[in-house]
mmCIF file of C-alpha atoms in Angstrom:
data_model
loop_
_atom_site.group_PDB
_atom_site.id
_atom_site.type_symbol
_atom_site.label_atom_id
_atom_site.label_comp_id
_atom_site.label_asym_id
_atom_site.label_seq_id
_atom_site.Cartn_x
_atom_site.Cartn_y
_atom_site.Cartn_z
ATOM 1 C CA MET A 843 0.014 -0.033 0.016
ATOM 2 C CA SER A 844 1.306 3.505 -0.909
ATOM 3 C CA LYS A 845 1.697 6.296 1.404
ATOM 4 C CA VAL A 846 -1.035 7.953 -0.186
ATOM 5 C CA GLU A 847 -3.374 5.093 0.145
ATOM 6 C CA GLU A 848 -2.412 4.544 3.756
ATOM 7 C CA PHE A 849 -3.196 8.205 4.538
ATOM 8 C CA GLU A 850 -6.480 8.260 2.679
ATOM 9 C CA GLU A 851 -7.423 5.309 4.506
ATOM 10 C CA LEU A 852 -7.048 7.151 7.804
ATOM 11 C CA ARG A 853 -8.190 10.699 6.687
ATOM 12 C CA SER A 854 -11.763 10.527 8.191
ATOM 13 C CA LEU A 855 -10.317 9.634 11.566
ATOM 14 C CA LEU A 856 -7.554 12.457 11.434
ATOM 15 C CA PHE A 857 -10.456 14.784 10.536
ATOM 16 C CA SER A 858 -12.791 13.739 13.333
ATOM 17 C CA ILE A 859 -9.992 14.023 15.890
ATOM 18 C CA ALA A 860 -8.975 17.491 14.515
ATOM 19 C CA TYR A 861 -12.688 18.846 14.481
ATOM 20 C CA ARG A 862 -13.360 17.658 18.035
ATOM 21 C CA ILE A 863 -10.208 19.408 19.480
ATOM 22 C CA LEU A 864 -10.882 22.474 17.190
ATOM 23 C CA GLY A 865 -14.614 22.880 16.694
ATOM 24 C CA SER A 866 -13.674 24.151 13.238
ATOM 25 C CA VAL A 867 -14.212 22.463 10.001
ATOM 26 C CA ALA A 868 -11.815 24.633 8.047
ATOM 27 C CA GLU A 869 -9.083 24.398 10.733
ATOM 28 C CA ALA A 870 -9.580 20.703 10.897
ATOM 29 C CA GLU A 871 -9.188 20.278 7.179
ATOM 30 C CA ASP A 872 -6.059 22.531 7.403
ATOM 31 C CA ALA A 873 -4.735 20.315 10.186
ATOM 32 C CA VAL A 874 -5.365 17.279 8.275
ATOM 33 C CA GLN A 875 -3.348 18.745 5.255
ATOM 34 C CA GLU A 876 -0.277 19.609 7.333
ATOM 35 C CA THR A 877 -0.419 16.073 8.783
ATOM 36 C CA TRP A 878 -0.022 14.879 5.242
ATOM 37 C CA LEU A 879 2.799 16.950 4.524
ATOM 38 C CA ARG A 880 4.690 15.710 7.490
ATOM 39 C CA PHE A 881 3.880 12.211 6.550
ATOM 40 C CA ASP A 882 4.958 12.759 3.162
ATOM 41 C CA ALA A 883 8.221 14.354 4.204
ATOM 42 C CA THR A 884 9.119 11.250 6.390
ATOM 43 C CA THR A 885 12.126 9.195 5.018
ATOM 44 C CA THR A 886 11.148 6.014 6.891
ATOM 45 C CA LEU A 887 7.649 4.528 7.459
ATOM 46 C CA PRO A 888 6.626 4.358 10.976
ATOM 47 C CA THR A 889 5.848 1.259 12.879
ATOM 48 C CA SER A 890 2.236 2.186 12.994
ATOM 49 C CA THR A 891 0.922 4.589 10.490
ATOM 50 C CA LYS A 892 -2.215 5.174 12.557
ATOM 51 C CA ALA A 893 -0.293 6.103 15.748
ATOM 52 C CA PHE A 894 1.992 8.342 13.724
ATOM 53 C CA LEU A 895 -0.874 10.373 11.979
ATOM 54 C CA SER A 896 -3.073 10.502 15.020
ATOM 55 C CA ALA A 897 -0.401 11.746 17.097
ATOM 56 C CA ALA A 898 0.750 14.354 14.238
ATOM 57 C CA VAL A 899 -2.857 15.643 13.721
ATOM 58 C CA THR A 900 -3.241 15.945 17.606
ATOM 59 C CA ARG A 901 -0.175 18.022 18.027
ATOM 60 C CA ILE A 902 -0.827 20.228 15.172
ATOM 61 C CA SER A 903 -4.512 20.753 16.458
ATOM 62 C CA ILE A 904 -3.300 21.697 19.907
ATOM 63 C CA ASP A 905 -0.912 24.293 18.399
ATOM 64 C CA VAL A 906 -3.630 25.663 16.421
ATOM 65 C CA LEU A 907 -5.999 25.691 19.334
ATOM 66 C CA ARG A 908 -3.610 27.803 21.438
ATOM 67 C CA SER A 909 -3.777 30.449 19.158
ATOM 68 C CA ALA A 910 -7.176 29.986 18.150
ATOM 69 C CA ARG A 911 -8.200 30.615 21.968
ATOM 70 C CA VAL A 912 -6.888 34.108 21.943
ATOM 71 C CA ARG A 913 -8.911 34.897 18.843
ATOM 72 C CA ARG A 914 -12.195 33.404 20.322
ATOM 73 C CA GLU A 915 -11.512 35.571 23.674
ATOM 74 C CA GLN A 916 -11.869 38.528 21.304
ATOM 75 C CA TYR A 917 -14.652 37.156 19.136
ATOM 76 C CA VAL A 918 -17.712 39.582 18.786
ATOM 77 C CA GLY A 919 -20.456 37.836 20.597
ATOM 78 C CA PRO A 920 -20.917 34.242 21.539
ATOM 79 C CA TRP A 921 -18.555 31.772 19.796
ATOM 80 C CA PHE A 922 -20.040 28.589 18.412
ATOM 81 C CA PRO A 923 -18.267 25.678 16.626
ATOM 82 C CA GLU A 924 -18.832 25.377 12.925
ATOM 83 C CA PRO A 925 -21.758 23.329 11.974
ATOM 84 C CA LEU A 926 -21.026 19.646 10.819
ATOM 85 C CA LEU A 927 -23.430 17.957 8.629
ATOM 86 C CA ASN A 928 -21.824 14.518 8.682
ATOM 87 C CA ASP A 929 -19.121 12.938 10.735
ATOM 88 C CA PRO A 930 -16.869 11.203 8.243
ATOM 89 C CA TYR A 931 -15.579 8.737 10.771
ATOM 90 C CA GLN A 932 -17.762 5.769 11.829
ATOM 91 C CA ASP A 933 -17.014 3.004 14.383
ATOM 92 C CA PRO A 934 -19.835 0.888 15.350
ATOM 93 C CA ALA A 935 -17.965 -0.110 18.518
ATOM 94 C CA ARG A 936 -17.804 3.464 19.743
ATOM 95 C CA SER A 937 -21.090 5.087 18.121
ATOM 96 C CA VAL A 938 -22.633 6.476 21.274
ATOM 97 C CA GLU A 939 -19.204 8.205 22.020
ATOM 98 C CA LEU A 940 -18.881 9.463 18.839
ATOM 99 C CA ALA A 941 -22.287 11.040 18.519
ATOM 100 C CA GLU A 942 -22.363 12.655 21.824
ATOM 101 C CA SER A 943 -18.813 14.235 21.378
ATOM 102 C CA VAL A 944 -19.726 16.067 18.258
ATOM 103 C CA SER A 945 -22.807 17.684 19.512
ATOM 104 C CA VAL A 946 -22.837 21.480 19.960
ATOM 105 C CA ALA A 947 -23.262 21.196 23.785
ATOM 106 C CA ALA A 948 -20.435 18.880 24.089
ATOM 107 C CA LEU A 949 -18.105 20.877 21.828
ATOM 108 C CA LEU A 950 -18.891 24.012 24.125
ATOM 109 C CA LEU A 951 -18.027 22.167 27.162
ATOM 110 C CA LEU A 952 -14.768 21.082 25.539
ATOM 111 C CA GLU A 953 -14.107 24.730 25.127
ATOM 112 C CA ARG A 954 -13.757 25.144 28.874
ATOM 113 C CA LEU A 955 -10.840 22.770 28.878
ATOM 114 C CA SER A 956 -7.254 23.518 28.312
ATOM 115 C CA PRO A 957 -5.754 22.422 24.963
ATOM 116 C CA LEU A 958 -4.030 19.397 26.484
ATOM 117 C CA GLU A 959 -7.104 18.194 28.610
ATOM 118 C CA ARG A 960 -9.153 18.446 25.462
ATOM 119 C CA ALA A 961 -6.907 16.470 23.337
ATOM 120 C CA VAL A 962 -6.526 13.615 26.157
ATOM 121 C CA PHE A 963 -10.284 13.676 26.564
ATOM 122 C CA VAL A 964 -10.846 13.418 22.921
ATOM 123 C CA LEU A 965 -8.484 10.664 22.237
ATOM 124 C CA ARG A 966 -9.327 8.528 25.181
ATOM 125 C CA GLU A 967 -12.775 9.034 25.718
ATOM 126 C CA VAL A 968 -14.078 9.289 22.153
ATOM 127 C CA PHE A 969 -11.747 7.349 20.268
ATOM 128 C CA GLY A 970 -10.560 4.744 22.896
ATOM 129 C CA PHE A 971 -6.885 5.130 22.423
ATOM 130 C CA GLY A 972 -4.608 3.432 25.044
ATOM 131 C CA PHE A 973 -2.868 5.799 27.446
ATOM 132 C CA ASP A 974 0.395 4.768 26.144
ATOM 133 C CA GLU A 975 -0.781 6.160 22.754
ATOM 134 C CA VAL A 976 -2.321 9.304 24.215
ATOM 135 C CA ALA A 977 0.751 9.908 26.227
ATOM 136 C CA ALA A 978 2.907 9.641 22.928
ATOM 137 C CA ALA A 979 0.630 11.906 21.081
ATOM 138 C CA VAL A 980 0.596 14.895 23.460
ATOM 139 C CA GLU A 981 4.193 14.255 24.701
ATOM 140 C CA ARG A 982 3.453 13.757 28.375
ATOM 141 C CA SER A 983 3.827 10.776 30.730
ATOM 142 C CA GLU A 984 0.907 8.254 31.148
ATOM 143 C CA ALA A 985 0.491 9.366 34.719
ATOM 144 C CA ALA A 986 0.095 13.159 33.743
ATOM 145 C CA CYS A 987 -2.465 12.035 31.035
ATOM 146 C CA ARG A 988 -4.375 10.171 33.583
ATOM 147 C CA GLN A 989 -4.582 13.351 35.777
ATOM 148 C CA LEU A 990 -5.587 15.471 32.755
ATOM 149 C CA LEU A 991 -8.258 12.936 31.811
ATOM 150 C CA VAL A 992 -9.725 13.184 35.527
ATOM 151 C CA ARG A 993 -10.028 16.909 35.306
ATOM 152 C CA ALA A 994 -11.346 16.857 31.895
ATOM 153 C CA ARG A 995 -14.181 14.319 32.801
ATOM 154 C CA ARG A 996 -14.978 16.497 35.885
ATOM 155 C CA HIS A 997 -15.541 19.602 33.824
ATOM 156 C CA MET A 998 -17.490 17.734 31.111
ATOM 157 C CA GLN A 999 -19.840 15.861 33.622
ATOM 158 C CA ALA A 1000 -20.648 19.135 35.504
ATOM 159 C CA GLY A 1001 -22.070 20.867 32.386
ATOM 160 C CA ARG A 1002 -23.983 17.932 30.891
ATOM 161 C CA PRO A 1003 -28.110 17.671 31.282
ATOM 162 C CA ARG A 1004 -29.254 15.072 33.753
ATOM 163 C CA PHE A 1005 -31.266 13.324 31.082
ATOM 164 C CA ARG A 1006 -30.369 13.343 27.383
ATOM 165 C CA ALA A 1007 -33.174 12.434 25.073
ATOM 166 C CA ALA A 1008 -32.822 9.482 23.023
ATOM 167 C CA ARG A 1009 -32.384 10.014 19.320
ATOM 168 C CA GLU A 1010 -36.096 8.964 18.333
ATOM 169 C CA GLU A 1011 -37.234 11.432 20.891
ATOM 170 C CA ARG A 1012 -35.246 14.145 19.674
ATOM 171 C CA GLU A 1013 -36.305 13.557 15.897
ATOM 172 C CA GLU A 1014 -40.032 13.636 16.875
ATOM 173 C CA LEU A 1015 -39.625 16.752 19.057
ATOM 174 C CA ALA A 1016 -37.787 18.445 16.382
ATOM 175 C CA SER A 1017 -40.341 17.636 13.633
ATOM 176 C CA ARG A 1018 -43.065 19.034 15.730
ATOM 177 C CA PHE A 1019 -40.795 22.280 16.426
ATOM 178 C CA PHE A 1020 -40.037 22.880 12.665
ATOM 179 C CA ASP A 1021 -43.823 22.404 11.988
ATOM 180 C CA ALA A 1022 -44.711 24.984 14.396
ATOM 181 C CA LEU A 1023 -42.001 27.147 13.406
ATOM 182 C CA SER A 1024 -43.022 27.393 9.746
ATOM 183 C CA GLU A 1025 -46.656 28.038 10.518
ATOM 184 C CA GLY A 1026 -45.758 30.700 13.321
ATOM 185 C CA ASP A 1027 -47.642 28.604 15.762
ATOM 186 C CA VAL A 1028 -46.885 30.264 19.065
ATOM 187 C CA THR A 1029 -49.036 27.969 21.153
ATOM 188 C CA GLY A 1030 -47.475 24.817 19.586
ATOM 189 C CA LEU A 1031 -44.024 26.345 20.166
ATOM 190 C CA ARG A 1032 -44.746 27.079 23.812
ATOM 191 C CA LYS A 1033 -45.529 23.290 24.491
ATOM 192 C CA LEU A 1034 -42.061 22.174 23.140
ATOM 193 C CA LEU A 1035 -39.777 24.772 24.893
ATOM 194 C CA ALA A 1036 -38.235 24.280 28.423
ATOM 195 C CA ALA A 1037 -39.162 26.755 31.010
ATOM 196 C CA ASP A 1038 -35.347 28.064 30.843
ATOM 197 C CA VAL A 1039 -34.980 27.773 27.248
ATOM 198 C CA THR A 1040 -32.316 29.982 25.579
ATOM 199 C CA MET A 1041 -31.948 31.011 22.142
ATOM 200 C CA VAL A 1042 -28.759 32.874 20.850
ATOM 201 C CA GLY A 1043 -26.885 33.664 17.690
ATOM 202 C CA ASP A 1044 -23.325 33.494 16.546
ATOM 203 C CA GLY A 1045 -22.903 36.406 14.035
ATOM 204 C CA GLY A 1046 -19.171 36.983 14.969
ATOM 205 C CA GLY A 1047 -19.722 40.806 14.069
ATOM 206 C CA LYS A 1048 -20.157 39.644 10.439
ATOM 207 C CA GLY A 1049 -23.686 39.186 10.446
ATOM 208 C CA PRO A 1050 -26.569 40.208 12.233
ATOM 209 C CA GLN A 1051 -27.324 38.687 15.577
ATOM 210 C CA LEU A 1052 -29.384 38.846 18.617
ATOM 211 C CA SER A 1053 -28.324 41.651 20.816
ATOM 212 C CA ARG A 1054 -28.533 39.487 23.819
ATOM 213 C CA THR A 1055 -29.444 35.902 24.633
ATOM 214 C CA VAL A 1056 -33.276 35.434 24.536
ATOM 215 C CA ALA A 1057 -34.558 33.389 27.409
ATOM 216 C CA GLY A 1058 -37.571 31.600 28.659
ATOM 217 C CA THR A 1059 -40.495 29.909 26.991
ATOM 218 C CA GLU A 1060 -42.717 32.899 26.252
ATOM 219 C CA LYS A 1061 -39.988 35.420 24.830
ATOM 220 C CA VAL A 1062 -38.435 32.672 22.710
ATOM 221 C CA ALA A 1063 -41.889 31.436 21.401
ATOM 222 C CA GLN A 1064 -43.007 34.943 20.673
ATOM 223 C CA LEU A 1065 -39.754 35.806 18.776
ATOM 224 C CA LEU A 1066 -39.718 32.687 16.745
ATOM 225 C CA ALA A 1067 -43.436 32.680 15.830
ATOM 226 C CA VAL A 1068 -42.806 36.282 14.256
ATOM 227 C CA SER A 1069 -39.473 36.123 12.757
ATOM 228 C CA PHE A 1070 -39.473 32.830 10.828
ATOM 229 C CA PRO A 1071 -42.742 33.276 9.068
ATOM 230 C CA ALA A 1072 -41.273 36.699 7.970
ATOM 231 C CA LEU A 1073 -38.386 34.659 6.536
ATOM 232 C CA MET A 1074 -40.479 32.288 4.710
ATOM 233 C CA SER A 1075 -42.465 35.134 3.180
ATOM 234 C CA ILE A 1076 -39.709 36.459 1.552
ATOM 235 C CA GLY A 1077 -38.521 33.156 -0.052
ATOM 236 C CA VAL A 1078 -36.219 31.847 2.649
ATOM 237 C CA THR A 1079 -36.616 27.860 2.826
ATOM 238 C CA LEU A 1080 -35.824 25.650 5.642
ATOM 239 C CA GLU A 1081 -34.042 22.378 5.196
ATOM 240 C CA THR A 1082 -34.152 20.174 8.110
ATOM 241 C CA ARG A 1083 -30.853 18.326 8.634
ATOM 242 C CA GLU A 1084 -28.883 16.472 11.252
ATOM 243 C CA LEU A 1085 -26.228 18.946 12.464
ATOM 244 C CA ASN A 1086 -23.367 17.756 14.930
ATOM 245 C CA GLY A 1087 -25.273 14.646 15.568
ATOM 246 C CA GLY A 1088 -28.637 16.225 16.625
ATOM 247 C CA PRO A 1089 -31.626 17.956 15.084
ATOM 248 C CA GLY A 1090 -31.457 21.105 12.954
ATOM 249 C CA ALA A 1091 -31.904 22.956 9.812
ATOM 250 C CA VAL A 1092 -30.016 24.855 7.177
ATOM 251 C CA PHE A 1093 -31.880 28.013 6.017
ATOM 252 C CA ARG A 1094 -31.275 29.150 2.395
ATOM 253 C CA ASP A 1095 -32.482 32.447 0.649
ATOM 254 C CA ARG A 1096 -34.559 32.367 -2.426
ATOM 255 C CA ASP A 1097 -31.593 31.533 -4.761
ATOM 256 C CA GLY A 1098 -30.816 28.478 -2.651
ATOM 257 C CA LYS A 1099 -27.664 30.161 -0.832
ATOM 258 C CA VAL A 1100 -26.699 29.426 2.803
ATOM 259 C CA LEU A 1101 -28.366 31.873 5.121
ATOM 260 C CA ASN A 1102 -27.702 30.150 8.679
ATOM 261 C CA THR A 1103 -28.001 27.003 10.473
ATOM 262 C CA LEU A 1104 -30.105 26.311 13.488
ATOM 263 C CA ALA A 1105 -29.271 23.472 16.202
ATOM 264 C CA LEU A 1106 -31.660 22.142 18.677
ATOM 265 C CA GLU A 1107 -30.332 20.914 22.160
ATOM 266 C CA VAL A 1108 -33.139 18.625 23.629
ATOM 267 C CA ALA A 1109 -33.225 17.356 27.306
ATOM 268 C CA ASP A 1110 -35.694 16.334 29.745
ATOM 269 C CA GLY A 1111 -38.401 15.905 27.122
ATOM 270 C CA ARG A 1112 -37.987 19.694 26.037
ATOM 271 C CA ILE A 1113 -36.147 21.949 23.816
ATOM 272 C CA ARG A 1114 -33.514 23.599 26.038
ATOM 273 C CA ALA A 1115 -31.424 25.601 23.497
ATOM 274 C CA ILE A 1116 -31.600 26.864 20.146
ATOM 275 C CA ARG A 1117 -28.221 28.067 18.683
ATOM 276 C CA LEU A 1118 -27.928 29.831 15.425
ATOM 277 C CA ILE A 1119 -25.052 30.149 13.331
ATOM 278 C CA ILE A 1120 -24.916 33.273 11.108
ATOM 279 C CA ASN A 1121 -21.375 34.038 10.849
ATOM 280 C CA PRO A 1122 -20.761 33.653 6.894
ATOM 281 C CA ASP A 1123 -17.105 32.731 7.576
ATOM 282 C CA LYS A 1124 -18.465 29.432 9.314
ATOM 283 C CA LEU A 1125 -20.873 28.441 6.417
ATOM 284 C CA GLY A 1126 -18.738 28.386 3.483
ATOM 285 C CA HIS A 1127 -18.255 24.654 3.556
ATOM 286 C CA LEU A 1128 -21.940 24.072 3.374
ATOM 287 C CA GLY A 1129 -22.304 25.961 -0.116
ATOM 288 C CA PRO A 1130 -22.340 29.469 -1.485
ATOM 289 C CA VAL A 1131 -23.337 31.826 1.264
ATOM 290 C CA ALA A 1132 -26.162 34.429 1.053
ATOM 291 C CA ASP A 1133 -25.950 38.122 1.682
ATOM 292 C CA VAL A 1134 -27.206 37.944 5.322
ATOM 293 C CA TRP A 1135 -27.345 41.721 5.601
ATOM 294 C CA ALA A 1136 -29.688 42.028 2.665
ATOM 295 C CA VAL A 1137 -31.981 39.274 3.928
ATOM 296 C CA ASP A 1138 -32.111 40.796 7.310
ATOM 297 C CA ARG A 1139 -33.156 44.141 5.901
ATOM 298 C CA GLU A 1140 -35.874 42.587 3.894
ATOM 299 C CA THR A 1141 -36.978 40.431 6.850
ATOM 300 C CA ARG A 1142 -37.222 43.283 9.024
ATOM 301 C CA HIS A 1143 -39.436 44.976 6.472
ATOM 302 C CA ALA A 1144 -41.630 41.917 6.194
ATOM 303 C CA MET A 1145 -41.868 41.847 9.979
ATOM 304 C CA ARG A 1146 -43.110 45.208 10.187
ATOM 305 C CA ALA A 1147 -45.879 44.702 7.607
ATOM 306 C CA VAL A 1148 -47.206 41.604 8.951
ATOM 307 C CA ARG A 1149 -46.723 41.923 12.739
ATOM 308 C CA ARG A 1150 -49.793 41.268 14.591
ATOM 309 C CA PRO A 1151 -50.831 40.481 18.185
ATOM 310 C CA LEU A 1152 -49.999 36.758 19.217
#
């Protein structure tokens, strides 16, 4: 098997490792490309190609994350990971870990960890690497990696919901949500939202976003029931998709260009969080991106024209 064939056989794994460490499709793809360049430059083949490539992409991702954290601290508004439609790496033996670890909620929890903690958690908990492999990848002792994992687990467990909904329940709830959303059915929306539901958008200063987090059943339901029918009235379409392993949707303008994505977090039988990604820099991998400012102006005009008591 040639070097290229060996690398391509492991590409999906490398991307999945990098994406979970970085939370960015573009940065993960760059990390995978840099890994190939390092592999191609080696004059002797490693004993284990998988171990070599996994360690390389992990170290590259850690370095990228360290610099990215500075940029994220200066980010305008809340920062969300780039939406992922399909995780290219599949392993039936670890399907639960893989699905949970790519959710927006899990990726936001991972943001609380240090780069080393995050890498150790991803390699060990998500992909099941042995501690010897993890230690070699992050260039720390096995004992140090065990301590890093303990701290990472503690942070991750503290932020997780008590009762995460099963896949079938999430899909059924999401179907009812998008039906009510398209119809502007505020009563139907109220029934699906948790009492402490939050709705927040990531515009990054490059797209219109909510001036603050909208919280509570009534406020979120009212906003949804007014804004999304207005979007539909100007030709925006809603394409339900699985985003980051959970229910979501891609919104497109009348020309089919990507406007934004919406991801739902479901727990305890209700929708507890609605997250919008509006920053065009985070949407390019999904296709041509719409002029979100033009759509926003047209939407506001439509909302003024059709606003009515709910």
